[in-house]
Short mmCIF file of C-alpha atoms in Angstrom, two decimals:
data_model
loop_
_atom_site.label_atom_id
_atom_site.label_comp_id
_atom_site.label_asym_id
_atom_site.label_seq_id
_atom_site.Cartn_x
_atom_site.Cartn_y
_atom_site.Cartn_z
CA MET A 3 -0.04 0.37 0.09
CA ASN A 4 1.50 3.22 -0.97
CA GLN A 5 2.46 6.47 1.73
CA PRO A 6 -0.03 9.11 1.61
CA SER A 7 2.52 12.09 0.23
CA LYS A 8 3.81 14.56 2.89
CA VAL A 9 1.96 18.00 2.97
CA PRO A 10 5.12 20.38 3.07
CA SER A 11 4.98 22.50 6.36
CA ILE A 12 5.20 26.37 5.34
CA ILE A 13 9.16 26.57 6.56
CA GLU A 14 9.55 23.82 3.70
CA MET A 15 7.85 25.92 1.30
CA PHE A 16 9.12 29.45 1.88
CA PRO A 17 13.13 27.91 2.82
CA GLU A 18 15.50 31.10 4.11
CA ASP A 19 17.69 32.44 0.63
CA THR A 20 17.93 35.68 0.15
CA ARG A 21 18.42 36.25 -3.61
CA GLU A 22 15.49 33.93 -4.58
CA SER A 23 12.71 36.04 -1.18
CA ALA A 24 14.15 39.52 -3.30
CA ALA A 25 13.25 38.04 -7.13
CA LEU A 26 9.44 36.56 -5.64
CA LEU A 27 8.60 39.46 -4.07
CA LYS A 28 9.56 42.11 -6.83
CA GLN A 29 6.96 39.12 -9.20
CA ALA A 30 4.23 39.24 -6.00
CA VAL A 31 3.56 42.65 -5.59
CA PRO A 32 3.16 43.86 -8.87
CA LEU A 33 0.64 41.26 -9.33
CA MET A 34 -1.51 42.63 -6.26
CA MET A 35 -0.88 46.41 -7.58
CA ARG A 36 -1.92 45.36 -11.75
CA HIS A 37 -5.61 43.63 -9.60
CA ALA A 38 -5.83 45.92 -6.65
CA ILE A 39 -5.55 43.45 -4.24
CA PRO A 40 -3.92 44.77 -0.86
CA PRO A 41 -0.58 43.44 -0.35
CA ASN A 42 -1.32 42.23 3.55
CA PRO A 43 0.55 38.66 4.78
CA MET A 44 -2.61 36.72 4.08
CA HIS A 45 -2.30 38.18 0.36
CA TYR A 46 1.32 38.26 0.12
CA ALA A 47 1.26 34.38 0.74
CA LEU A 48 -0.18 33.81 -1.85
CA TRP A 49 0.95 35.63 -4.46
CA TYR A 50 4.43 34.80 -3.39
CA THR A 51 3.83 30.83 -3.78
CA TYR A 52 1.81 31.95 -6.86
CA SER A 53 5.22 33.71 -8.39
CA LYS A 54 7.21 30.56 -6.76
CA GLY A 55 4.45 28.63 -9.20
CA GLN A 56 5.34 25.57 -6.85
CA GLU A 57 1.41 24.82 -6.68
CA PRO A 58 -0.27 24.70 -10.11
CA GLU A 59 -3.49 24.66 -8.68
CA LEU A 60 -3.62 27.20 -6.87
CA ASN A 61 -1.76 29.13 -9.57
CA ARG A 62 -5.15 28.53 -11.71
CA ARG A 63 -8.25 29.88 -8.89
CA LEU A 64 -6.40 32.90 -8.51
CA GLU A 65 -6.61 33.32 -11.83
CA LYS A 66 -10.06 33.19 -12.57
CA ILE A 67 -10.77 34.45 -9.23
CA THR A 68 -8.76 37.72 -10.82
CA GLN A 69 -10.57 37.54 -13.96
CA ASP A 70 -14.27 36.57 -12.18
CA PHE A 71 -14.10 39.71 -10.15
CA ASP A 72 -13.55 43.19 -10.08
CA SER A 73 -12.04 42.37 -6.21
CA PHE A 74 -10.56 39.78 -3.82
CA PRO A 75 -13.42 38.25 -2.21
CA ALA A 76 -11.46 38.50 1.15
CA GLU A 77 -13.55 34.85 2.79
CA THR A 78 -11.58 33.64 -0.63
CA ALA A 79 -8.60 34.57 0.38
CA ALA A 80 -8.50 32.42 3.62
CA LYS A 81 -9.88 29.63 1.85
CA LEU A 82 -6.88 29.59 -0.17
CA PHE A 83 -4.75 30.25 2.13
CA ARG A 84 -5.91 27.43 4.57
CA ASP A 85 -5.89 24.39 1.34
CA TYR A 86 -2.65 25.73 0.01
CA ILE A 87 -0.36 27.91 2.68
CA ILE A 88 -0.90 26.13 6.23
CA ARG A 89 -2.64 22.87 4.75
CA GLY A 90 0.65 21.07 5.73
CA GLU A 91 -0.33 22.60 9.44
CA LEU A 92 -3.81 22.12 9.65
CA GLU A 93 -3.47 18.79 8.60
CA GLU A 94 -0.62 17.75 11.81
CA ALA A 95 -2.98 19.58 13.77
CA ARG A 96 -6.64 17.06 12.52
CA ALA A 97 -4.36 14.28 12.57
CA GLY A 98 -2.57 14.79 16.39
CA GLN A 99 -6.36 15.66 17.67
CA GLN A 100 -7.38 12.39 15.69
CA GLN A 101 -4.52 10.34 17.65
CA VAL A 102 -5.81 11.84 21.57
CA ILE A 103 -9.29 11.15 20.40
CA GLU A 104 -8.34 7.62 19.57
CA LEU A 105 -6.21 7.41 22.82
CA VAL A 106 -9.10 8.97 24.96
CA ASP A 107 -11.81 6.11 23.42
CA ASP A 108 -8.96 3.20 24.21
CA ILE A 109 -8.20 3.76 27.85
CA GLU A 110 -12.02 4.55 28.26
CA GLY A 111 -13.22 0.97 26.86
CA ASP A 112 -10.59 -0.39 28.89
CA VAL A 113 -11.70 1.55 32.03
CA SER A 114 -15.37 0.84 31.40
CA LEU A 115 -14.20 -3.42 30.97
CA SER A 116 -11.65 -2.66 34.02
CA VAL A 117 -15.15 -1.26 36.47
CA GLN A 118 -17.02 -3.77 35.36
CA GLY A 119 -15.21 -6.50 35.70
CA SER A 120 -14.08 -5.44 39.42
CA ARG A 121 -18.65 -5.21 39.16
CA ASN A 122 -18.75 -9.61 38.43
CA TYR A 123 -15.72 -10.11 40.97
CA GLN A 124 -16.84 -7.78 43.91
CA ASN A 125 -20.55 -9.98 43.05
CA SER A 126 -18.75 -13.55 42.97
CA LEU A 127 -17.44 -12.47 46.22
CA GLU A 128 -20.54 -11.48 47.88
CA GLN A 129 -21.98 -15.19 46.36
CA GLY A 130 -19.39 -16.71 47.73
CA LEU A 131 -19.16 -14.99 51.46
CA ALA A 132 -22.76 -15.54 51.44
CA ALA A 133 -22.13 -19.24 50.76
CA LEU A 134 -19.95 -19.76 53.64
CA GLN A 135 -22.34 -18.10 56.11
CA GLU A 136 -24.68 -21.24 55.63
CA PRO A 137 -23.91 -23.39 58.16
CA LEU A 138 -24.15 -26.67 56.46
CA ILE A 139 -22.26 -26.27 53.30
CA ASP A 140 -23.34 -29.56 50.48
CA ASP A 141 -20.98 -28.34 48.05
CA LEU A 142 -17.82 -26.68 49.67
CA PRO A 143 -14.84 -27.24 46.69
CA SER A 144 -17.28 -25.83 43.94
CA VAL A 145 -17.69 -22.68 45.62
CA LEU A 146 -14.34 -22.36 46.21
CA ASN A 147 -13.59 -22.75 43.45
CA ASP A 148 -15.80 -20.62 41.82
CA LEU A 149 -13.75 -17.53 44.19
CA GLN A 150 -10.58 -19.08 42.66
CA HIS A 151 -12.02 -18.69 39.50
CA SER A 152 -13.06 -14.78 39.48
CA THR A 153 -10.13 -14.07 41.40
CA GLN A 154 -8.03 -15.07 38.44
CA GLN A 155 -10.47 -13.70 35.98
CA MET A 156 -10.22 -9.90 37.38
CA GLN A 157 -6.39 -10.38 37.82
CA ASP A 158 -5.30 -11.34 34.55
CA GLN A 159 -8.19 -8.24 33.19
CA GLN A 160 -6.24 -5.73 35.45
CA GLU A 161 -3.14 -6.96 34.43
CA LYS A 162 -4.27 -5.96 30.97
CA PHE A 163 -5.28 -3.11 31.54
CA LEU A 164 -2.61 -2.17 33.19
CA TYR A 165 -0.33 -3.39 29.81
CA ARG A 166 -2.91 -0.60 27.67
CA LEU A 167 -1.32 2.15 30.54
CA ARG A 168 1.65 1.95 29.92
CA ALA A 169 0.72 1.60 26.14
CA ALA A 170 -1.59 4.47 26.51
CA GLN A 171 1.91 6.16 28.01
CA SER A 172 3.68 5.38 25.57
CA GLU A 173 1.28 6.95 23.84
CA ILE A 174 0.82 10.23 24.70
CA GLN A 175 4.94 10.23 25.32
CA HIS A 176 5.27 10.66 20.89
CA LEU A 177 1.89 13.14 21.05
CA ARG A 178 3.99 15.16 23.41
CA SER A 179 7.52 15.31 22.07
CA GLN A 180 5.16 15.31 18.26
CA LEU A 181 3.84 19.11 20.07
CA GLU A 182 7.19 20.07 21.35
CA ARG A 183 8.81 19.50 17.85
CA ALA A 184 5.46 22.05 16.47
CA HIS A 185 6.01 23.95 18.85
CA LEU A 186 9.94 24.44 18.19
CA ALA A 187 9.21 24.80 14.61
CA ALA A 188 6.86 27.60 14.60
CA THR A 189 9.30 29.57 17.38
CA LEU A 190 13.12 29.20 15.83
CA ASP A 191 14.75 30.04 12.89
CA SER A 192 15.53 27.19 10.56
CA LEU A 193 19.10 28.09 9.49
CA THR A 194 20.41 29.52 12.79
CA HIS A 195 18.30 27.96 15.48
CA VAL A 196 17.50 30.68 18.27
CA PHE A 197 14.09 32.24 17.98
CA ASN A 198 12.29 34.42 15.05
CA ARG A 199 10.95 37.68 14.78
CA HIS A 200 7.46 36.70 15.58
CA ALA A 201 8.70 34.39 19.16
CA PHE A 202 11.05 37.77 19.86
CA THR A 203 8.30 40.14 19.27
CA ARG A 204 6.25 38.17 21.25
CA LEU A 205 9.27 37.36 24.56
CA LEU A 206 10.21 41.19 24.16
CA GLU A 207 6.12 41.85 24.72
CA GLN A 208 6.40 39.45 27.89
CA ALA A 209 10.08 41.52 28.99
CA LEU A 210 8.08 44.16 29.24
CA SER A 211 4.86 43.49 30.42
CA LYS A 212 6.14 42.98 34.06
CA GLY A 213 8.48 45.68 34.26
CA HIS A 214 11.29 47.95 31.96
CA GLU A 215 13.41 47.06 35.45
CA GLY A 216 16.82 45.03 34.22
CA VAL A 217 15.69 44.67 30.70
CA ALA A 218 18.13 45.65 28.03
CA LEU A 219 18.31 45.02 23.62
CA VAL A 220 21.28 44.37 21.78
CA MET A 221 20.77 44.79 18.32
CA LEU A 222 23.05 43.06 15.81
CA ASP A 223 23.77 43.60 12.15
CA ILE A 224 26.63 41.50 9.83
CA ASP A 225 28.75 44.04 8.29
CA HIS A 226 28.37 44.63 4.50
CA PHE A 227 26.53 41.23 4.15
CA LYS A 228 25.41 42.04 0.97
CA GLN A 229 28.72 42.33 -0.49
CA PHE A 230 29.47 39.45 1.11
CA ASN A 231 26.66 36.98 -0.40
CA ASP A 232 27.76 38.70 -4.13
CA GLN A 233 31.51 37.59 -3.56
CA TYR A 234 30.99 34.70 -2.20
CA GLY A 235 27.60 32.93 -2.54
CA HIS A 236 24.05 32.19 -0.83
CA PRO A 237 25.25 28.66 0.86
CA LEU A 238 28.20 31.18 2.00
CA GLY A 239 26.20 33.30 4.15
CA ASP A 240 24.40 31.02 5.30
CA ARG A 241 27.49 29.63 6.65
CA VAL A 242 27.61 32.67 8.79
CA LEU A 243 24.89 33.49 9.68
CA GLN A 244 24.85 29.89 11.10
CA HIS A 245 28.01 30.14 12.76
CA VAL A 246 27.11 33.79 14.66
CA GLY A 247 23.57 31.63 15.77
CA GLN A 248 25.59 29.38 17.21
CA LEU A 249 27.88 32.63 19.32
CA LEU A 250 25.39 33.79 20.43
CA ARG A 251 23.44 30.31 21.99
CA ASP A 252 26.98 29.73 23.41
CA LEU A 253 27.25 33.73 24.97
CA LEU A 254 23.76 34.37 25.65
CA PRO A 255 23.51 35.23 29.74
CA PRO A 256 21.44 33.36 31.84
CA ARG A 257 17.63 34.00 31.02
CA ALA A 258 18.21 36.41 27.66
CA MET A 259 16.82 35.41 24.83
CA ALA A 260 18.15 35.67 20.94
CA ALA A 261 16.69 36.09 17.52
CA ARG A 262 16.98 36.15 14.38
CA TYR A 263 14.80 39.73 13.31
CA GLY A 264 15.62 38.77 10.30
CA GLY A 265 18.10 38.23 6.97
CA GLU A 266 21.69 39.17 9.00
CA GLU A 267 19.60 41.41 11.34
CA PHE A 268 19.83 39.94 15.23
CA CYS A 269 18.27 41.24 18.52
CA VAL A 270 19.28 39.79 22.21
CA ILE A 271 16.49 40.51 25.17
CA LEU A 272 18.90 40.36 27.96
CA ARG A 273 17.36 39.81 32.10
CA GLU A 274 19.21 41.42 34.97
CA CYS A 275 20.51 43.97 33.15
CA HIS A 276 20.31 47.45 34.99
CA ASP A 277 22.96 49.38 33.48
CA LEU A 278 24.38 50.59 30.02
CA ALA A 279 28.39 49.28 30.80
CA SER A 280 27.04 45.33 31.73
CA VAL A 281 24.43 45.84 27.90
CA HIS A 282 27.99 46.96 26.49
CA ALA A 283 30.38 44.46 28.14
CA PHE A 284 28.02 41.10 26.52
CA ALA A 285 28.18 43.91 23.24
CA GLU A 286 31.70 43.55 22.61
CA GLN A 287 32.25 39.74 23.75
CA LEU A 288 29.97 39.03 21.08
CA ARG A 289 31.36 41.84 18.53
CA MET A 290 35.14 39.70 19.28
CA LYS A 291 33.58 36.26 19.11
CA ILE A 292 32.64 37.32 15.70
CA GLN A 293 35.00 38.91 14.60
CA SER A 294 37.88 36.09 15.20
CA LEU A 295 35.59 33.90 13.14
CA ARG A 296 37.33 32.38 10.18
CA ILE A 297 35.47 30.66 7.86
CA LYS A 298 36.92 28.15 4.91
CA VAL A 299 35.83 28.83 1.72
CA ARG A 300 36.17 25.30 0.46
CA ARG A 301 35.96 25.91 -3.09
CA THR A 302 39.32 27.30 -3.54
CA ASP A 303 40.82 26.35 0.73
CA GLN A 304 40.18 30.31 1.04
CA VAL A 305 40.21 31.39 4.34
CA LEU A 306 38.55 34.39 5.40
CA ASP A 307 38.89 36.76 8.63
CA SER A 308 36.84 39.66 8.02
CA ILE A 309 33.97 38.87 9.27
CA THR A 310 32.68 41.90 11.27
CA ALA A 311 29.07 43.01 12.91
CA SER A 312 28.04 46.30 14.61
CA PHE A 313 26.07 46.93 17.54
CA GLY A 314 23.45 49.20 18.58
CA PHE A 315 21.88 48.47 22.24
CA ALA A 316 18.94 50.67 25.14
CA LEU A 317 17.87 49.84 28.27
CA ALA A 318 14.51 49.73 28.98
CA GLU A 319 12.78 52.78 30.67
CA ALA A 320 9.42 53.34 32.24
CA GLY A 321 6.29 53.09 29.33
CA ASP A 322 8.63 51.84 26.93
CA ASN A 323 7.17 49.26 24.51
CA VAL A 324 8.15 47.38 21.85
CA GLU A 325 8.54 50.17 19.36
CA ASN A 326 9.80 51.97 21.44
CA LEU A 327 12.90 49.55 22.74
CA LEU A 328 13.67 48.58 19.20
CA THR A 329 12.92 52.16 17.56
CA ARG A 330 15.70 53.24 19.95
CA ALA A 331 17.87 49.84 19.39
CA ASP A 332 18.18 50.43 15.97
CA ASP A 333 19.03 54.16 15.79
CA ALA A 334 21.78 53.07 18.38
CA LEU A 335 22.94 50.66 15.34
CA TYR A 336 22.75 52.81 12.86
CA GLN A 337 25.17 55.12 14.52
CA ALA A 338 27.66 52.15 14.83
CA LYS A 339 27.17 51.48 10.97
CA ARG A 340 27.71 55.58 10.20
CA ASN A 341 30.42 55.85 12.58
CA GLY A 342 33.07 53.14 10.72
CA ARG A 343 30.83 49.60 11.36
CA ASN A 344 32.29 46.85 13.84
CA GLN A 345 32.50 48.69 17.08
CA ALA A 346 28.62 49.00 19.55
CA ARG A 347 26.38 52.23 20.21
CA PRO A 348 24.77 52.29 23.48
CA CYS A 349 21.14 54.74 22.57
CA PRO A 350 21.50 57.42 26.33
CA THR A 351 19.01 56.91 28.53
CA GLN A 352 16.33 59.70 28.64
CA ALA A 353 18.01 61.03 32.05
CA GLU A 354 21.48 60.67 29.76
CA LEU A 355 19.41 63.14 27.65
CA SER A 356 18.39 65.57 29.77
CA ALA A 357 21.31 66.21 31.92
#
């Protein structure tokens, strides 16, 4: 029997490739503009996939809709998004839900059998005890034999039930592993294995919701990365990003979180960090580690030793939200790049600006 083909996930449908993504962007946005379709994330995902050409049926349906309607119906866009963009995630969720339903049904059936077996055993014991209380028992061997038989049946039933419980426990552990893998896929950047931008925004919101005290944000951008990609190719650029991701994971202090913010830009949320000097020390340590990276070009054996990054950082202040803190850290990063790159610049606090 042939196994059904696995529906690709979003990560598999849209791999990390800056050049290809930029080319598809240049195709998708003009298509949406031509048909007066708002370039929101859902529409963009549809027309990005259309430009990629990997879903012929989706392309046919999009072309028919734009021919038949003056506008692009929102409910139709939502249905196409479910059917073609996130169907892998939906199918995985439905499969997991069905496994849970079947597991619960099995356990419920086993519990019912065990309960019924316990009732039968209780009835048998009551009848046997009543018989033993009679003054004269003509058939004592038969009564004892029935009690022994009932006890054996109860023991067999309990052993079967325990076996099913152990099997259910194994299935539950398997389902938990599946959920953990799905959670990681939804929150981690597939190339660098740090958090993705969506997860980063949520984590920074959570950090700030508990008060600004001790929260700091570091932004870093790999210098001249576009030129690096153009000169050495995207595969080598990806290796640089992977090395930076590894450095971030290795150097993170307790309770800190790192994320790939986009392209060659990364962010670090620091906790329990109350002064710019401490943030600066962390940024400098990471900057020096990146500067010391040595990456070999396999086809030429050339060793690259010119990888650097620029940093901007800011302490959270009272009233800060995600946008405010990002803006201040990004302003500091811009100053670092403007002043020659390969350096870490702080964003002055409001108190310093007022002094």
